[in-house]
Amino acid sequence: AQKVTQAQTEISVVEKEDVTLDCVYETRDTTYYLFWYKQPPSGELVFLIRRNSFDEQNEISGRYSWNFQKSTSSFNFTITASQVVDSAVYFCALRSYSGAGSYQLTFGKGTKLSVIP
Amino acid sequence: NAGVTQTPKFQVLKTGQSMTLQCAQDMNHEYMSWYRQDPGMGLRLIHYSVGAGITDQGEVPNGYNVSRSTTEDFPLRLLSAAPSQTSVYFCASSYSNPGSNQPQHFGDGTRLSIL
């Protein structure tokens, strides 16, 4: 069975601090994809990044960076110099096989990040 | 660009009532799906469709029906609303199977309360 675990339910940091959101996944597939989504207080879901299982290069996009480690089945997300606008719920997701040639996204339960000014 | 449009944004129902949540996308995506989001549960897949005329069940399908008569529309029907179906519902679409090289595009959500 596919599973995504985000052990941190809520995190609070002071503005300008760095923060890392953890994501651990389980899958039997050798080919899979991992995603991070952001859900701000307004409620919409915003796609942040995707990573396939063959590409373990870390990625940096502005203040955001992602550390993918297959050895530990983790796909952690770091925000550097956090800002109040980063306050949101962040979801990690795993592409999983649902049968009949179709795949679905399995979501973690989310981590609520609060950045305090 | 409209993207994925969900209507209504808010709805209150009485137990036993039926209703349809609408979802439409204008990106010619084959793949559409419905999720529900509950506190502490993340997003859970209800039903999905890989193309017009094809639907299948997700993780939590009971109490919901879907149909896909066109590529653009993927309505979700609550047959007899129950308080346990109080949730926020998200519709999503993508070009092909979600994942691979394409992210899913999400609608803004429908907040549904069942009294």
PDB file of C-alpha atoms in Angstrom:
ATOM      1  CA  ALA A   1       0.000   0.000   0.000  1.00  0.00           C
ATOM      2  CA  GLN A   2       1.105   3.513  -0.670  1.00  0.00           C
ATOM      3  CA  LYS A   3       1.531   5.852   2.242  1.00  0.00           C
ATOM      4  CA  VAL A   4       2.734   9.373   2.911  1.00  0.00           C
ATOM      5  CA  THR A   5       3.571  10.471   6.434  1.00  0.00           C
ATOM      6  CA  GLN A   6       3.961  14.055   7.511  1.00  0.00           C
ATOM      7  CA  ALA A   7       4.753  13.658  11.173  1.00  0.00           C
ATOM      8  CA  GLN A   8       4.686  17.368  11.953  1.00  0.00           C
ATOM      9  CA  THR A   9       1.083  18.416  12.376  1.00  0.00           C
ATOM     10  CA  GLU A  10       1.821  22.051  13.182  1.00  0.00           C
ATOM     11  CA  ILE A  11       4.976  24.156  13.217  1.00  0.00           C
ATOM     12  CA  SER A  12       5.425  27.742  14.358  1.00  0.00           C
ATOM     13  CA  VAL A  13       8.491  29.794  13.530  1.00  0.00           C
ATOM     14  CA  VAL A  14       9.439  33.411  13.852  1.00  0.00           C
ATOM     15  CA  GLU A  15       9.814  35.334  10.639  1.00  0.00           C
ATOM     16  CA  LYS A  16      13.234  34.971   8.989  1.00  0.00           C
ATOM     17  CA  GLU A  17      13.884  31.615  10.597  1.00  0.00           C
ATOM     18  CA  ASP A  18      14.511  28.582   8.402  1.00  0.00           C
ATOM     19  CA  VAL A  19      12.061  25.705   8.662  1.00  0.00           C
ATOM     20  CA  THR A  20      12.037  22.153   7.301  1.00  0.00           C
ATOM     21  CA  LEU A  21       8.876  20.193   6.668  1.00  0.00           C
ATOM     22  CA  ASP A  22       9.330  16.453   6.728  1.00  0.00           C
ATOM     23  CA  CYS A  23       7.788  13.919   4.389  1.00  0.00           C
ATOM     24  CA  VAL A  24       8.335  10.163   4.513  1.00  0.00           C
ATOM     25  CA  TYR A  25       6.746   7.886   1.959  1.00  0.00           C
ATOM     26  CA  GLU A  26       6.178   4.196   1.377  1.00  0.00           C
ATOM     27  CA  THR A  27       5.713   2.549  -1.987  1.00  0.00           C
ATOM     28  CA  ARG A  28       6.477  -0.740  -3.701  1.00  0.00           C
ATOM     29  CA  ASP A  29       6.758   0.939  -7.089  1.00  0.00           C
ATOM     30  CA  THR A  30      10.246   1.421  -8.490  1.00  0.00           C
ATOM     31  CA  THR A  31       9.025   4.390 -10.502  1.00  0.00           C
ATOM     32  CA  TYR A  32       7.108   6.995  -8.633  1.00  0.00           C
ATOM     33  CA  TYR A  33       6.637  10.713  -8.286  1.00  0.00           C
ATOM     34  CA  LEU A  34       6.549  12.984  -5.302  1.00  0.00           C
ATOM     35  CA  PHE A  35       4.890  16.356  -4.987  1.00  0.00           C
ATOM     36  CA  TRP A  36       4.519  19.238  -2.610  1.00  0.00           C
ATOM     37  CA  TYR A  37       1.407  21.419  -2.552  1.00  0.00           C
ATOM     38  CA  LYS A  38       0.713  24.570  -0.574  1.00  0.00           C
ATOM     39  CA  GLN A  39      -2.716  25.461   0.786  1.00  0.00           C
ATOM     40  CA  PRO A  40      -2.828  29.061   2.031  1.00  0.00           C
ATOM     41  CA  PRO A  41      -5.604  30.280   4.347  1.00  0.00           C
ATOM     42  CA  SER A  42      -7.685  31.173   1.298  1.00  0.00           C
ATOM     43  CA  GLY A  43      -8.081  27.424   0.716  1.00  0.00           C
ATOM     44  CA  GLU A  44      -6.845  26.799  -2.800  1.00  0.00           C
ATOM     45  CA  LEU A  45      -4.186  24.183  -3.489  1.00  0.00           C
ATOM     46  CA  VAL A  46      -1.029  25.424  -5.160  1.00  0.00           C
ATOM     47  CA  PHE A  47       1.421  23.086  -6.850  1.00  0.00           C
ATOM     48  CA  LEU A  48       5.019  23.663  -5.736  1.00  0.00           C
ATOM     49  CA  ILE A  49       7.229  20.879  -7.060  1.00  0.00           C
ATOM     50  CA  ARG A  50       7.318  17.365  -8.496  1.00  0.00           C
ATOM     51  CA  ARG A  51      10.213  14.939  -8.350  1.00  0.00           C
ATOM     52  CA  ASN A  52      10.537  11.529  -9.987  1.00  0.00           C
ATOM     53  CA  SER A  53      12.204   8.577  -8.332  1.00  0.00           C
ATOM     54  CA  PHE A  54      15.138   8.578 -10.760  1.00  0.00           C
ATOM     55  CA  ASP A  55      16.208  12.095  -9.991  1.00  0.00           C
ATOM     56  CA  GLU A  56      17.706  12.517  -6.549  1.00  0.00           C
ATOM     57  CA  GLN A  57      19.160  15.904  -7.227  1.00  0.00           C
ATOM     58  CA  ASN A  58      18.124  18.444  -4.696  1.00  0.00           C
ATOM     59  CA  GLU A  59      16.294  21.446  -6.025  1.00  0.00           C
ATOM     60  CA  ILE A  60      16.292  25.073  -5.031  1.00  0.00           C
ATOM     61  CA  SER A  61      13.763  27.654  -6.086  1.00  0.00           C
ATOM     62  CA  GLY A  62      14.284  30.990  -4.430  1.00  0.00           C
ATOM     63  CA  ARG A  63      13.779  30.486  -0.701  1.00  0.00           C
ATOM     64  CA  TYR A  64      12.422  26.980  -1.232  1.00  0.00           C
ATOM     65  CA  SER A  65      14.544  23.862  -1.418  1.00  0.00           C
ATOM     66  CA  TRP A  66      13.783  20.171  -1.508  1.00  0.00           C
ATOM     67  CA  ASN A  67      15.909  17.272  -0.322  1.00  0.00           C
ATOM     68  CA  PHE A  68      14.995  13.925  -1.857  1.00  0.00           C
ATOM     69  CA  GLN A  69      16.692  10.859  -0.336  1.00  0.00           C
ATOM     70  CA  LYS A  70      15.605   7.464  -1.597  1.00  0.00           C
ATOM     71  CA  SER A  71      17.713   5.696   1.024  1.00  0.00           C
ATOM     72  CA  THR A  72      15.485   7.062   3.761  1.00  0.00           C
ATOM     73  CA  SER A  73      12.313   7.433   1.624  1.00  0.00           C
ATOM     74  CA  SER A  74      12.133  11.090   2.465  1.00  0.00           C
ATOM     75  CA  PHE A  75      11.300  14.208   0.500  1.00  0.00           C
ATOM     76  CA  ASN A  76      11.793  17.127   2.842  1.00  0.00           C
ATOM     77  CA  PHE A  77      10.972  20.737   2.110  1.00  0.00           C
ATOM     78  CA  THR A  78      12.941  23.669   3.530  1.00  0.00           C
ATOM     79  CA  ILE A  79      11.912  27.297   3.541  1.00  0.00           C
ATOM     80  CA  THR A  80      14.796  29.666   4.136  1.00  0.00           C
ATOM     81  CA  ALA A  81      14.233  33.036   5.779  1.00  0.00           C
ATOM     82  CA  SER A  82      10.544  32.365   6.292  1.00  0.00           C
ATOM     83  CA  GLN A  83       7.975  35.074   5.706  1.00  0.00           C
ATOM     84  CA  VAL A  84       4.454  35.592   6.987  1.00  0.00           C
ATOM     85  CA  VAL A  85       3.132  34.794   3.498  1.00  0.00           C
ATOM     86  CA  ASP A  86       4.563  31.295   3.896  1.00  0.00           C
ATOM     87  CA  SER A  87       1.920  30.556   6.519  1.00  0.00           C
ATOM     88  CA  ALA A  88      -0.129  27.729   5.054  1.00  0.00           C
ATOM     89  CA  VAL A  89      -0.764  24.027   5.189  1.00  0.00           C
ATOM     90  CA  TYR A  90       1.752  22.089   3.129  1.00  0.00           C
ATOM     91  CA  PHE A  91       0.943  18.693   1.666  1.00  0.00           C
ATOM     92  CA  CYS A  92       3.358  16.077   0.443  1.00  0.00           C
ATOM     93  CA  ALA A  93       1.934  13.617  -2.100  1.00  0.00           C
ATOM     94  CA  LEU A  94       2.985  10.387  -3.800  1.00  0.00           C
ATOM     95  CA  ARG A  95       1.807   9.088  -7.152  1.00  0.00           C
ATOM     96  CA  SER A  96       0.425   5.646  -6.558  1.00  0.00           C
ATOM     97  CA  TYR A  97      -0.961   2.917  -8.761  1.00  0.00           C
ATOM     98  CA  SER A  98      -4.715   2.428  -8.476  1.00  0.00           C
ATOM     99  CA  GLY A  99      -5.209  -0.383 -10.965  1.00  0.00           C
ATOM    100  CA  ALA A 100      -6.332  -0.576 -14.606  1.00  0.00           C
ATOM    101  CA  GLY A 101      -3.362   1.495 -15.700  1.00  0.00           C
ATOM    102  CA  SER A 102      -4.408   4.444 -13.644  1.00  0.00           C
ATOM    103  CA  TYR A 103      -2.467   6.319 -10.983  1.00  0.00           C
ATOM    104  CA  GLN A 104      -3.600   8.520  -8.165  1.00  0.00           C
ATOM    105  CA  LEU A 105      -2.042  10.961  -5.817  1.00  0.00           C
ATOM    106  CA  THR A 106      -1.888   9.859  -2.193  1.00  0.00           C
ATOM    107  CA  PHE A 107      -1.645  12.835   0.119  1.00  0.00           C
ATOM    108  CA  GLY A 108      -0.083  13.172   3.521  1.00  0.00           C
ATOM    109  CA  LYS A 109      -2.209  14.753   6.228  1.00  0.00           C
ATOM    110  CA  GLY A 110      -0.435  18.061   5.890  1.00  0.00           C
ATOM    111  CA  THR A 111       1.735  20.279   8.053  1.00  0.00           C
ATOM    112  CA  LYS A 112       0.348  23.608   9.165  1.00  0.00           C
ATOM    113  CA  LEU A 113       3.084  26.230   9.177  1.00  0.00           C
ATOM    114  CA  SER A 114       2.575  29.465  11.041  1.00  0.00           C
ATOM    115  CA  VAL A 115       5.150  32.198  10.564  1.00  0.00           C
ATOM    116  CA  ILE A 116       4.992  34.768  13.325  1.00  0.00           C
ATOM    117  CA  PRO A 117       6.048  38.318  12.520  1.00  0.00           C
TER     118      PRO A 117
ATOM    119  CA  ASN B   1      -7.765  31.216 -18.024  1.00  0.00           C
ATOM    120  CA  ALA B   2     -10.538  29.701 -15.931  1.00  0.00           C
ATOM    121  CA  GLY B   3      -8.688  26.460 -15.114  1.00  0.00           C
ATOM    122  CA  VAL B   4     -10.779  24.265 -12.828  1.00  0.00           C
ATOM    123  CA  THR B   5     -14.058  25.806 -11.725  1.00  0.00           C
ATOM    124  CA  GLN B   6     -16.108  24.438  -8.864  1.00  0.00           C
ATOM    125  CA  THR B   7     -19.618  25.486  -7.943  1.00  0.00           C
ATOM    126  CA  PRO B   8     -21.021  26.232  -5.475  1.00  0.00           C
ATOM    127  CA  LYS B   9     -18.314  27.514  -3.147  1.00  0.00           C
ATOM    128  CA  PHE B  10     -20.481  26.974  -0.076  1.00  0.00           C
ATOM    129  CA  GLN B  11     -23.534  24.831   0.566  1.00  0.00           C
ATOM    130  CA  VAL B  12     -25.589  23.823   3.576  1.00  0.00           C
ATOM    131  CA  LEU B  13     -27.804  20.765   3.316  1.00  0.00           C
ATOM    132  CA  LYS B  14     -30.149  18.889   5.578  1.00  0.00           C
ATOM    133  CA  THR B  15     -29.586  15.216   6.244  1.00  0.00           C
ATOM    134  CA  GLY B  16     -31.157  13.150   3.499  1.00  0.00           C
ATOM    135  CA  GLN B  17     -31.079  15.835   0.825  1.00  0.00           C
ATOM    136  CA  SER B  18     -29.295  15.223  -2.428  1.00  0.00           C
ATOM    137  CA  MET B  19     -27.202  17.620  -4.423  1.00  0.00           C
ATOM    138  CA  THR B  20     -24.593  17.842  -7.148  1.00  0.00           C
ATOM    139  CA  LEU B  21     -21.248  19.562  -6.866  1.00  0.00           C
ATOM    140  CA  GLN B  22     -20.180  20.874 -10.220  1.00  0.00           C
ATOM    141  CA  CYS B  23     -16.665  20.796 -11.636  1.00  0.00           C
ATOM    142  CA  ALA B  24     -15.604  22.071 -15.026  1.00  0.00           C
ATOM    143  CA  GLN B  25     -12.198  22.506 -16.624  1.00  0.00           C
ATOM    144  CA  ASP B  26     -11.275  24.266 -19.825  1.00  0.00           C
ATOM    145  CA  MET B  27      -7.793  22.790 -20.319  1.00  0.00           C
ATOM    146  CA  ASN B  28      -8.897  19.696 -22.268  1.00  0.00           C
ATOM    147  CA  HIS B  29      -7.585  17.456 -19.505  1.00  0.00           C
ATOM    148  CA  GLU B  30      -8.467  13.783 -19.731  1.00  0.00           C
ATOM    149  CA  TYR B  31      -7.994  13.109 -16.080  1.00  0.00           C
ATOM    150  CA  MET B  32     -10.309  14.467 -13.388  1.00  0.00           C
ATOM    151  CA  SER B  33     -10.797  13.552  -9.766  1.00  0.00           C
ATOM    152  CA  TRP B  34     -12.673  14.495  -6.617  1.00  0.00           C
ATOM    153  CA  TYR B  35     -11.094  14.720  -3.174  1.00  0.00           C
ATOM    154  CA  ARG B  36     -12.491  15.508   0.214  1.00  0.00           C
ATOM    155  CA  GLN B  37     -10.454  17.291   2.830  1.00  0.00           C
ATOM    156  CA  ASP B  38     -11.187  16.742   6.501  1.00  0.00           C
ATOM    157  CA  PRO B  39      -9.255  18.088   9.502  1.00  0.00           C
ATOM    158  CA  GLY B  40      -6.342  15.828  10.329  1.00  0.00           C
ATOM    159  CA  MET B  41      -7.048  13.556   7.351  1.00  0.00           C
ATOM    160  CA  GLY B  42      -5.397  15.329   4.459  1.00  0.00           C
ATOM    161  CA  LEU B  43      -7.012  14.870   1.056  1.00  0.00           C
ATOM    162  CA  ARG B  44      -8.698  11.593   0.259  1.00  0.00           C
ATOM    163  CA  LEU B  45      -9.734  10.494  -3.196  1.00  0.00           C
ATOM    164  CA  ILE B  46     -13.451   9.904  -3.721  1.00  0.00           C
ATOM    165  CA  HIS B  47     -13.812   9.128  -7.453  1.00  0.00           C
ATOM    166  CA  TYR B  48     -11.794   9.747 -10.552  1.00  0.00           C
ATOM    167  CA  SER B  49     -12.134   9.629 -14.309  1.00  0.00           C
ATOM    168  CA  VAL B  50      -9.513   8.911 -16.957  1.00  0.00           C
ATOM    169  CA  GLY B  51     -11.666  10.242 -19.765  1.00  0.00           C
ATOM    170  CA  ALA B  52     -15.216  10.835 -20.945  1.00  0.00           C
ATOM    171  CA  GLY B  53     -17.396   7.839 -20.155  1.00  0.00           C
ATOM    172  CA  ILE B  54     -14.871   6.265 -17.770  1.00  0.00           C
ATOM    173  CA  THR B  55     -15.017   6.580 -13.996  1.00  0.00           C
ATOM    174  CA  ASP B  56     -13.711   4.586 -11.073  1.00  0.00           C
ATOM    175  CA  GLN B  57     -13.742   4.602  -7.291  1.00  0.00           C
ATOM    176  CA  GLY B  58     -11.100   6.080  -5.089  1.00  0.00           C
ATOM    177  CA  GLU B  59     -10.419   5.618  -1.400  1.00  0.00           C
ATOM    178  CA  VAL B  60     -13.747   6.856   0.022  1.00  0.00           C
ATOM    179  CA  PRO B  61     -16.465   6.426  -2.647  1.00  0.00           C
ATOM    180  CA  ASN B  62     -19.447   5.451  -0.508  1.00  0.00           C
ATOM    181  CA  GLY B  63     -22.335   7.888  -0.648  1.00  0.00           C
ATOM    182  CA  TYR B  64     -21.128   9.568  -3.829  1.00  0.00           C
ATOM    183  CA  ASN B  65     -21.784   9.092  -7.521  1.00  0.00           C
ATOM    184  CA  VAL B  66     -19.999  10.548 -10.520  1.00  0.00           C
ATOM    185  CA  SER B  67     -20.403  10.598 -14.258  1.00  0.00           C
ATOM    186  CA  ARG B  68     -18.262  11.927 -17.081  1.00  0.00           C
ATOM    187  CA  SER B  69     -20.344  12.605 -20.168  1.00  0.00           C
ATOM    188  CA  THR B  70     -17.964  15.245 -21.504  1.00  0.00           C
ATOM    189  CA  THR B  71     -14.252  15.938 -21.174  1.00  0.00           C
ATOM    190  CA  GLU B  72     -14.965  19.272 -19.520  1.00  0.00           C
ATOM    191  CA  ASP B  73     -17.376  18.310 -16.747  1.00  0.00           C
ATOM    192  CA  PHE B  74     -17.132  15.932 -13.811  1.00  0.00           C
ATOM    193  CA  PRO B  75     -20.037  16.401 -11.371  1.00  0.00           C
ATOM    194  CA  LEU B  76     -20.103  14.761  -7.952  1.00  0.00           C
ATOM    195  CA  ARG B  77     -23.479  13.706  -6.610  1.00  0.00           C
ATOM    196  CA  LEU B  78     -24.409  13.168  -3.017  1.00  0.00           C
ATOM    197  CA  LEU B  79     -27.316  10.756  -3.055  1.00  0.00           C
ATOM    198  CA  SER B  80     -28.586  11.213   0.506  1.00  0.00           C
ATOM    199  CA  ALA B  81     -26.477  13.646   2.484  1.00  0.00           C
ATOM    200  CA  ALA B  82     -25.188  12.602   5.889  1.00  0.00           C
ATOM    201  CA  PRO B  83     -23.406  14.685   8.548  1.00  0.00           C
ATOM    202  CA  SER B  84     -20.276  12.575   7.939  1.00  0.00           C
ATOM    203  CA  GLN B  85     -20.081  14.133   4.494  1.00  0.00           C
ATOM    204  CA  THR B  86     -19.486  17.577   5.937  1.00  0.00           C
ATOM    205  CA  SER B  87     -16.166  18.462   4.372  1.00  0.00           C
ATOM    206  CA  VAL B  88     -14.344  20.588   1.860  1.00  0.00           C
ATOM    207  CA  TYR B  89     -14.429  19.070  -1.601  1.00  0.00           C
ATOM    208  CA  PHE B  90     -11.770  19.643  -4.219  1.00  0.00           C
ATOM    209  CA  CYS B  91     -11.949  18.814  -7.888  1.00  0.00           C
ATOM    210  CA  ALA B  92      -8.702  18.360  -9.811  1.00  0.00           C
ATOM    211  CA  SER B  93      -7.653  17.725 -13.392  1.00  0.00           C
ATOM    212  CA  SER B  94      -4.525  16.888 -15.342  1.00  0.00           C
ATOM    213  CA  TYR B  95      -3.513  15.923 -18.876  1.00  0.00           C
ATOM    214  CA  SER B  96      -3.006  12.284 -18.121  1.00  0.00           C
ATOM    215  CA  ASN B  97      -2.527  10.167 -15.070  1.00  0.00           C
ATOM    216  CA  PRO B  98      -1.701  12.471 -12.205  1.00  0.00           C
ATOM    217  CA  GLY B  99       1.951  12.442 -11.409  1.00  0.00           C
ATOM    218  CA  SER B 100       4.208  11.526 -14.310  1.00  0.00           C
ATOM    219  CA  ASN B 101       5.295  14.866 -15.669  1.00  0.00           C
ATOM    220  CA  GLN B 102       2.093  16.746 -14.999  1.00  0.00           C
ATOM    221  CA  PRO B 103       0.785  18.158 -11.747  1.00  0.00           C
ATOM    222  CA  GLN B 104      -2.874  18.243 -10.977  1.00  0.00           C
ATOM    223  CA  HIS B 105      -4.706  21.532 -11.190  1.00  0.00           C
ATOM    224  CA  PHE B 106      -7.124  22.058  -8.337  1.00  0.00           C
ATOM    225  CA  GLY B 107     -10.328  24.036  -8.109  1.00  0.00           C
ATOM    226  CA  ASP B 108     -10.913  26.434  -5.239  1.00  0.00           C
ATOM    227  CA  GLY B 109     -12.995  23.948  -3.291  1.00  0.00           C
ATOM    228  CA  THR B 110     -16.602  23.603  -2.162  1.00  0.00           C
ATOM    229  CA  ARG B 111     -17.299  23.861   1.555  1.00  0.00           C
ATOM    230  CA  LEU B 112     -20.261  21.598   2.340  1.00  0.00           C
ATOM    231  CA  SER B 113     -22.074  21.380   5.659  1.00  0.00           C
ATOM    232  CA  ILE B 114     -24.691  18.747   6.397  1.00  0.00           C
ATOM    233  CA  LEU B 115     -27.004  19.480   9.285  1.00  0.00           C
TER     234      LEU B 115
END
